[in-house]
Amino acid sequence: MKKWIRLGALLLLLLPQRGTDVGELLPVEVLLVEKEAGQYAITTDTGNSARGDSLKAAMDTLRNTAPGVIFLDTADYVLLTEETLSCMDALQGFVRPGTKVYTVEGKADPEKLGAFLRAHGPDTPLYRIIKEAKMVPKLRLEGDWHFEGR
């Protein structure tokens, strides 16, 4: 119970602006970061997407073009490709340190992967991957989704 009270208080403190209508918030659970034609391409499970020359530029575009207020503090999972693994340090400025990070191989749909990751995803928070130089688990599509080595 205390966890929910703390989470609610944290959400109130982290709202982008005072007076933001809750109906305008677009809470993200899954964030996919890819590279396409030399640009970062970001897709969320809320159906929003953006591109940019850098991760920051893509995130800025995502926030500016969304039909509401993109709320990344709720992101539980970030999916990276082999080409975007180098942006791991930059991710710290956009998502919580406890957000779980995975690499993905195959065509990923963030809208469909949330439930799978909640049930099957290994515990690999961003802070631990960076601090301990841990390997990022690889999610593969071979018929069904599965984690490599599991």
JSON list of C-alpha atoms in Angstrom, two decimals:
[
{"chain": "A", "resi": 1, "resn": "MET", "atom": "CA", "xyz": [0.00, 0.00, 0.00]},
{"chain": "A", "resi": 2, "resn": "LYS", "atom": "CA", "xyz": [2.83, 2.38, 0.88]},
{"chain": "A", "resi": 3, "resn": "LYS", "atom": "CA", "xyz": [4.36, 1.68, -2.53]},
{"chain": "A", "resi": 4, "resn": "TRP", "atom": "CA", "xyz": [1.23, 2.95, -4.30]},
{"chain": "A", "resi": 5, "resn": "ILE", "atom": "CA", "xyz": [1.04, 6.05, -2.13]},
{"chain": "A", "resi": 6, "resn": "ARG", "atom": "CA", "xyz": [4.68, 6.85, -2.84]},
{"chain": "A", "resi": 7, "resn": "LEU", "atom": "CA", "xyz": [4.21, 6.20, -6.56]},
{"chain": "A", "resi": 8, "resn": "GLY", "atom": "CA", "xyz": [1.17, 8.48, -6.63]},
{"chain": "A", "resi": 9, "resn": "ALA", "atom": "CA", "xyz": [3.04, 11.23, -4.80]},
{"chain": "A", "resi": 10, "resn": "LEU", "atom": "CA", "xyz": [6.00, 10.85, -7.14]},
{"chain": "A", "resi": 11, "resn": "LEU", "atom": "CA", "xyz": [3.75, 11.07, -10.19]},
{"chain": "A", "resi": 12, "resn": "LEU", "atom": "CA", "xyz": [2.19, 14.25, -8.86]},
{"chain": "A", "resi": 13, "resn": "LEU", "atom": "CA", "xyz": [5.61, 15.80, -8.30]},
{"chain": "A", "resi": 14, "resn": "LEU", "atom": "CA", "xyz": [6.90, 14.78, -11.71]},
{"chain": "A", "resi": 15, "resn": "LEU", "atom": "CA", "xyz": [3.99, 16.01, -13.79]},
{"chain": "A", "resi": 16, "resn": "PRO", "atom": "CA", "xyz": [5.46, 18.07, -16.62]},
{"chain": "A", "resi": 17, "resn": "GLN", "atom": "CA", "xyz": [3.43, 21.18, -15.74]},
{"chain": "A", "resi": 18, "resn": "ARG", "atom": "CA", "xyz": [1.14, 22.19, -12.94]},
{"chain": "A", "resi": 19, "resn": "GLY", "atom": "CA", "xyz": [-2.45, 22.00, -14.06]},
{"chain": "A", "resi": 20, "resn": "THR", "atom": "CA", "xyz": [-1.86, 19.33, -16.71]},
{"chain": "A", "resi": 21, "resn": "ASP", "atom": "CA", "xyz": [-5.07, 17.50, -17.47]},
{"chain": "A", "resi": 22, "resn": "VAL", "atom": "CA", "xyz": [-4.59, 13.82, -16.65]},
{"chain": "A", "resi": 23, "resn": "GLY", "atom": "CA", "xyz": [-6.46, 13.00, -19.85]},
{"chain": "A", "resi": 24, "resn": "GLU", "atom": "CA", "xyz": [-3.63, 14.59, -21.84]},
{"chain": "A", "resi": 25, "resn": "LEU", "atom": "CA", "xyz": [-0.96, 12.31, -20.33]},
{"chain": "A", "resi": 26, "resn": "LEU", "atom": "CA", "xyz": [0.39, 9.53, -22.53]},
{"chain": "A", "resi": 27, "resn": "PRO", "atom": "CA", "xyz": [2.08, 7.14, -20.07]},
{"chain": "A", "resi": 28, "resn": "VAL", "atom": "CA", "xyz": [4.65, 5.01, -21.88]},
{"chain": "A", "resi": 29, "resn": "GLU", "atom": "CA", "xyz": [5.38, 1.44, -20.79]},
{"chain": "A", "resi": 30, "resn": "VAL", "atom": "CA", "xyz": [7.53, 0.22, -23.72]},
{"chain": "A", "resi": 31, "resn": "LEU", "atom": "CA", "xyz": [9.97, 2.37, -25.68]},
{"chain": "A", "resi": 32, "resn": "LEU", "atom": "CA", "xyz": [11.68, 1.04, -28.84]},
{"chain": "A", "resi": 33, "resn": "VAL", "atom": "CA", "xyz": [14.84, 2.81, -30.06]},
{"chain": "A", "resi": 34, "resn": "GLU", "atom": "CA", "xyz": [16.05, 1.88, -33.55]},
{"chain": "A", "resi": 35, "resn": "LYS", "atom": "CA", "xyz": [18.25, 3.41, -36.22]},
{"chain": "A", "resi": 36, "resn": "GLU", "atom": "CA", "xyz": [16.82, 3.88, -39.68]},
{"chain": "A", "resi": 37, "resn": "ALA", "atom": "CA", "xyz": [18.70, 5.62, -42.49]},
{"chain": "A", "resi": 38, "resn": "GLY", "atom": "CA", "xyz": [21.24, 6.96, -39.99]},
{"chain": "A", "resi": 39, "resn": "GLN", "atom": "CA", "xyz": [18.58, 8.52, -37.75]},
{"chain": "A", "resi": 40, "resn": "TYR", "atom": "CA", "xyz": [17.24, 7.44, -34.38]},
{"chain": "A", "resi": 41, "resn": "ALA", "atom": "CA", "xyz": [13.66, 6.20, -34.67]},
{"chain": "A", "resi": 42, "resn": "ILE", "atom": "CA", "xyz": [11.62, 6.00, -31.48]},
{"chain": "A", "resi": 43, "resn": "THR", "atom": "CA", "xyz": [8.32, 4.16, -31.15]},
{"chain": "A", "resi": 44, "resn": "THR", "atom": "CA", "xyz": [6.21, 3.85, -28.01]},
{"chain": "A", "resi": 45, "resn": "ASP", "atom": "CA", "xyz": [3.48, 1.45, -26.96]},
{"chain": "A", "resi": 46, "resn": "THR", "atom": "CA", "xyz": [1.12, 4.45, -27.03]},
{"chain": "A", "resi": 47, "resn": "GLY", "atom": "CA", "xyz": [1.45, 4.47, -30.84]},
{"chain": "A", "resi": 48, "resn": "ASN", "atom": "CA", "xyz": [3.62, 7.58, -31.00]},
{"chain": "A", "resi": 49, "resn": "SER", "atom": "CA", "xyz": [6.85, 7.72, -32.98]},
{"chain": "A", "resi": 50, "resn": "ALA", "atom": "CA", "xyz": [9.54, 10.21, -33.96]},
{"chain": "A", "resi": 51, "resn": "ARG", "atom": "CA", "xyz": [12.91, 10.48, -35.67]},
{"chain": "A", "resi": 52, "resn": "GLY", "atom": "CA", "xyz": [16.00, 12.57, -35.11]},
{"chain": "A", "resi": 53, "resn": "ASP", "atom": "CA", "xyz": [19.72, 12.79, -35.80]},
{"chain": "A", "resi": 54, "resn": "SER", "atom": "CA", "xyz": [20.43, 12.06, -32.13]},
{"chain": "A", "resi": 55, "resn": "LEU", "atom": "CA", "xyz": [18.53, 10.37, -29.32]},
{"chain": "A", "resi": 56, "resn": "LYS", "atom": "CA", "xyz": [17.83, 13.79, -27.80]},
{"chain": "A", "resi": 57, "resn": "ALA", "atom": "CA", "xyz": [16.54, 15.19, -31.09]},
{"chain": "A", "resi": 58, "resn": "ALA", "atom": "CA", "xyz": [14.25, 12.18, -31.56]},
{"chain": "A", "resi": 59, "resn": "MET", "atom": "CA", "xyz": [12.95, 12.49, -27.97]},
{"chain": "A", "resi": 60, "resn": "ASP", "atom": "CA", "xyz": [12.32, 16.22, -28.46]},
{"chain": "A", "resi": 61, "resn": "THR", "atom": "CA", "xyz": [10.42, 15.50, -31.67]},
{"chain": "A", "resi": 62, "resn": "LEU", "atom": "CA", "xyz": [8.43, 12.79, -29.88]},
{"chain": "A", "resi": 63, "resn": "ARG", "atom": "CA", "xyz": [7.38, 15.23, -27.16]},
{"chain": "A", "resi": 64, "resn": "ASN", "atom": "CA", "xyz": [6.59, 18.03, -29.61]},
{"chain": "A", "resi": 65, "resn": "THR", "atom": "CA", "xyz": [4.51, 15.95, -32.04]},
{"chain": "A", "resi": 66, "resn": "ALA", "atom": "CA", "xyz": [2.54, 13.77, -29.62]},
{"chain": "A", "resi": 67, "resn": "PRO", "atom": "CA", "xyz": [-1.16, 14.52, -29.27]},
{"chain": "A", "resi": 68, "resn": "GLY", "atom": "CA", "xyz": [-0.68, 14.81, -25.51]},
{"chain": "A", "resi": 69, "resn": "VAL", "atom": "CA", "xyz": [2.08, 14.89, -22.91]},
{"chain": "A", "resi": 70, "resn": "ILE", "atom": "CA", "xyz": [4.48, 11.95, -23.33]},
{"chain": "A", "resi": 71, "resn": "PHE", "atom": "CA", "xyz": [5.24, 10.62, -19.84]},
{"chain": "A", "resi": 72, "resn": "LEU", "atom": "CA", "xyz": [8.44, 8.53, -19.91]},
{"chain": "A", "resi": 73, "resn": "ASP", "atom": "CA", "xyz": [8.71, 8.16, -16.12]},
{"chain": "A", "resi": 74, "resn": "THR", "atom": "CA", "xyz": [6.28, 5.26, -16.41]},
{"chain": "A", "resi": 75, "resn": "ALA", "atom": "CA", "xyz": [8.42, 3.40, -18.96]},
{"chain": "A", "resi": 76, "resn": "ASP", "atom": "CA", "xyz": [9.20, -0.06, -17.63]},
{"chain": "A", "resi": 77, "resn": "TYR", "atom": "CA", "xyz": [11.01, -1.37, -20.71]},
{"chain": "A", "resi": 78, "resn": "VAL", "atom": "CA", "xyz": [13.38, 0.01, -23.33]},
{"chain": "A", "resi": 79, "resn": "LEU", "atom": "CA", "xyz": [14.10, -2.08, -26.42]},
{"chain": "A", "resi": 80, "resn": "LEU", "atom": "CA", "xyz": [17.32, -1.32, -28.26]},
{"chain": "A", "resi": 81, "resn": "THR", "atom": "CA", "xyz": [18.75, -2.76, -31.46]},
{"chain": "A", "resi": 82, "resn": "GLU", "atom": "CA", "xyz": [22.41, -3.67, -31.93]},
{"chain": "A", "resi": 83, "resn": "GLU", "atom": "CA", "xyz": [22.85, -0.31, -33.72]},
{"chain": "A", "resi": 84, "resn": "THR", "atom": "CA", "xyz": [21.44, 1.70, -30.80]},
{"chain": "A", "resi": 85, "resn": "LEU", "atom": "CA", "xyz": [23.25, 0.01, -27.90]},
{"chain": "A", "resi": 86, "resn": "SER", "atom": "CA", "xyz": [25.71, 2.91, -27.92]},
{"chain": "A", "resi": 87, "resn": "CYS", "atom": "CA", "xyz": [22.98, 5.29, -26.68]},
{"chain": "A", "resi": 88, "resn": "MET", "atom": "CA", "xyz": [22.73, 3.48, -23.33]},
{"chain": "A", "resi": 89, "resn": "ASP", "atom": "CA", "xyz": [24.35, 6.35, -21.38]},
{"chain": "A", "resi": 90, "resn": "ALA", "atom": "CA", "xyz": [22.11, 8.94, -23.05]},
{"chain": "A", "resi": 91, "resn": "LEU", "atom": "CA", "xyz": [19.02, 6.95, -22.01]},
{"chain": "A", "resi": 92, "resn": "GLN", "atom": "CA", "xyz": [19.68, 7.92, -18.40]},
{"chain": "A", "resi": 93, "resn": "GLY", "atom": "CA", "xyz": [18.42, 11.42, -19.18]},
{"chain": "A", "resi": 94, "resn": "PHE", "atom": "CA", "xyz": [15.03, 10.17, -20.38]},
{"chain": "A", "resi": 95, "resn": "VAL", "atom": "CA", "xyz": [13.95, 7.11, -18.37]},
{"chain": "A", "resi": 96, "resn": "ARG", "atom": "CA", "xyz": [14.20, 5.97, -14.75]},
{"chain": "A", "resi": 97, "resn": "PRO", "atom": "CA", "xyz": [17.35, 4.09, -13.66]},
{"chain": "A", "resi": 98, "resn": "GLY", "atom": "CA", "xyz": [15.19, 1.05, -12.86]},
{"chain": "A", "resi": 99, "resn": "THR", "atom": "CA", "xyz": [13.79, 0.78, -16.38]},
{"chain": "A", "resi": 100, "resn": "LYS", "atom": "CA", "xyz": [14.61, -2.65, -17.80]},
{"chain": "A", "resi": 101, "resn": "VAL", "atom": "CA", "xyz": [16.64, -2.70, -21.01]},
{"chain": "A", "resi": 102, "resn": "TYR", "atom": "CA", "xyz": [16.74, -5.41, -23.67]},
{"chain": "A", "resi": 103, "resn": "THR", "atom": "CA", "xyz": [18.11, -5.71, -27.19]},
{"chain": "A", "resi": 104, "resn": "VAL", "atom": "CA", "xyz": [15.66, -6.86, -29.78]},
{"chain": "A", "resi": 105, "resn": "GLU", "atom": "CA", "xyz": [16.26, -8.84, -32.96]},
{"chain": "A", "resi": 106, "resn": "GLY", "atom": "CA", "xyz": [13.38, -8.90, -35.39]},
{"chain": "A", "resi": 107, "resn": "LYS", "atom": "CA", "xyz": [10.48, -6.56, -36.06]},
{"chain": "A", "resi": 108, "resn": "ALA", "atom": "CA", "xyz": [9.28, -5.45, -32.63]},
{"chain": "A", "resi": 109, "resn": "ASP", "atom": "CA", "xyz": [5.87, -3.94, -31.93]},
{"chain": "A", "resi": 110, "resn": "PRO", "atom": "CA", "xyz": [6.01, -2.09, -28.59]},
{"chain": "A", "resi": 111, "resn": "GLU", "atom": "CA", "xyz": [2.20, -2.16, -28.31]},
{"chain": "A", "resi": 112, "resn": "LYS", "atom": "CA", "xyz": [2.20, -5.97, -28.24]},
{"chain": "A", "resi": 113, "resn": "LEU", "atom": "CA", "xyz": [5.38, -6.65, -26.23]},
{"chain": "A", "resi": 114, "resn": "GLY", "atom": "CA", "xyz": [4.40, -5.09, -22.87]},
{"chain": "A", "resi": 115, "resn": "ALA", "atom": "CA", "xyz": [2.44, -8.11, -21.64]},
{"chain": "A", "resi": 116, "resn": "PHE", "atom": "CA", "xyz": [5.16, -10.54, -22.77]},
{"chain": "A", "resi": 117, "resn": "LEU", "atom": "CA", "xyz": [7.90, -8.54, -21.00]},
{"chain": "A", "resi": 118, "resn": "ARG", "atom": "CA", "xyz": [5.88, -8.30, -17.77]},
{"chain": "A", "resi": 119, "resn": "ALA", "atom": "CA", "xyz": [5.57, -12.10, -17.72]},
{"chain": "A", "resi": 120, "resn": "HIS", "atom": "CA", "xyz": [8.95, -13.20, -19.09]},
{"chain": "A", "resi": 121, "resn": "GLY", "atom": "CA", "xyz": [11.46, -10.36, -18.97]},
{"chain": "A", "resi": 122, "resn": "PRO", "atom": "CA", "xyz": [14.62, -10.85, -16.89]},
{"chain": "A", "resi": 123, "resn": "ASP", "atom": "CA", "xyz": [15.50, -8.19, -14.32]},
{"chain": "A", "resi": 124, "resn": "THR", "atom": "CA", "xyz": [18.03, -5.96, -16.10]},
{"chain": "A", "resi": 125, "resn": "PRO", "atom": "CA", "xyz": [17.61, -2.37, -14.96]},
{"chain": "A", "resi": 126, "resn": "LEU", "atom": "CA", "xyz": [19.46, 0.39, -16.81]},
{"chain": "A", "resi": 127, "resn": "TYR", "atom": "CA", "xyz": [21.53, 1.42, -13.77]},
{"chain": "A", "resi": 128, "resn": "ARG", "atom": "CA", "xyz": [22.82, -2.13, -13.25]},
{"chain": "A", "resi": 129, "resn": "ILE", "atom": "CA", "xyz": [23.75, -2.57, -16.91]},
{"chain": "A", "resi": 130, "resn": "ILE", "atom": "CA", "xyz": [25.74, 0.67, -16.87]},
{"chain": "A", "resi": 131, "resn": "LYS", "atom": "CA", "xyz": [27.29, 0.32, -13.40]},
{"chain": "A", "resi": 132, "resn": "GLU", "atom": "CA", "xyz": [28.20, -3.36, -13.61]},
{"chain": "A", "resi": 133, "resn": "ALA", "atom": "CA", "xyz": [28.74, -3.52, -17.40]},
{"chain": "A", "resi": 134, "resn": "LYS", "atom": "CA", "xyz": [26.20, -6.34, -17.52]},
{"chain": "A", "resi": 135, "resn": "MET", "atom": "CA", "xyz": [25.20, -7.94, -20.79]},
{"chain": "A", "resi": 136, "resn": "VAL", "atom": "CA", "xyz": [21.89, -6.75, -22.16]},
{"chain": "A", "resi": 137, "resn": "PRO", "atom": "CA", "xyz": [19.48, -9.70, -22.65]},
{"chain": "A", "resi": 138, "resn": "LYS", "atom": "CA", "xyz": [18.54, -10.32, -26.29]},
{"chain": "A", "resi": 139, "resn": "LEU", "atom": "CA", "xyz": [14.93, -10.78, -27.28]},
{"chain": "A", "resi": 140, "resn": "ARG", "atom": "CA", "xyz": [14.47, -12.71, -30.54]},
{"chain": "A", "resi": 141, "resn": "LEU", "atom": "CA", "xyz": [11.55, -13.39, -32.81]},
{"chain": "A", "resi": 142, "resn": "GLU", "atom": "CA", "xyz": [11.69, -16.95, -34.09]},
{"chain": "A", "resi": 143, "resn": "GLY", "atom": "CA", "xyz": [8.08, -17.96, -34.47]},
{"chain": "A", "resi": 144, "resn": "ASP", "atom": "CA", "xyz": [7.32, -16.57, -31.02]},
{"chain": "A", "resi": 145, "resn": "TRP", "atom": "CA", "xyz": [9.28, -14.10, -28.94]},
{"chain": "A", "resi": 146, "resn": "HIS", "atom": "CA", "xyz": [11.87, -15.57, -26.59]},
{"chain": "A", "resi": 147, "resn": "PHE", "atom": "CA", "xyz": [15.00, -14.48, -24.75]},
{"chain": "A", "resi": 148, "resn": "GLU", "atom": "CA", "xyz": [18.26, -15.85, -26.06]},
{"chain": "A", "resi": 149, "resn": "GLY", "atom": "CA", "xyz": [19.64, -18.53, -23.76]},
{"chain": "A", "resi": 150, "resn": "ARG", "atom": "CA", "xyz": [16.32, -19.17, -22.03]}
]
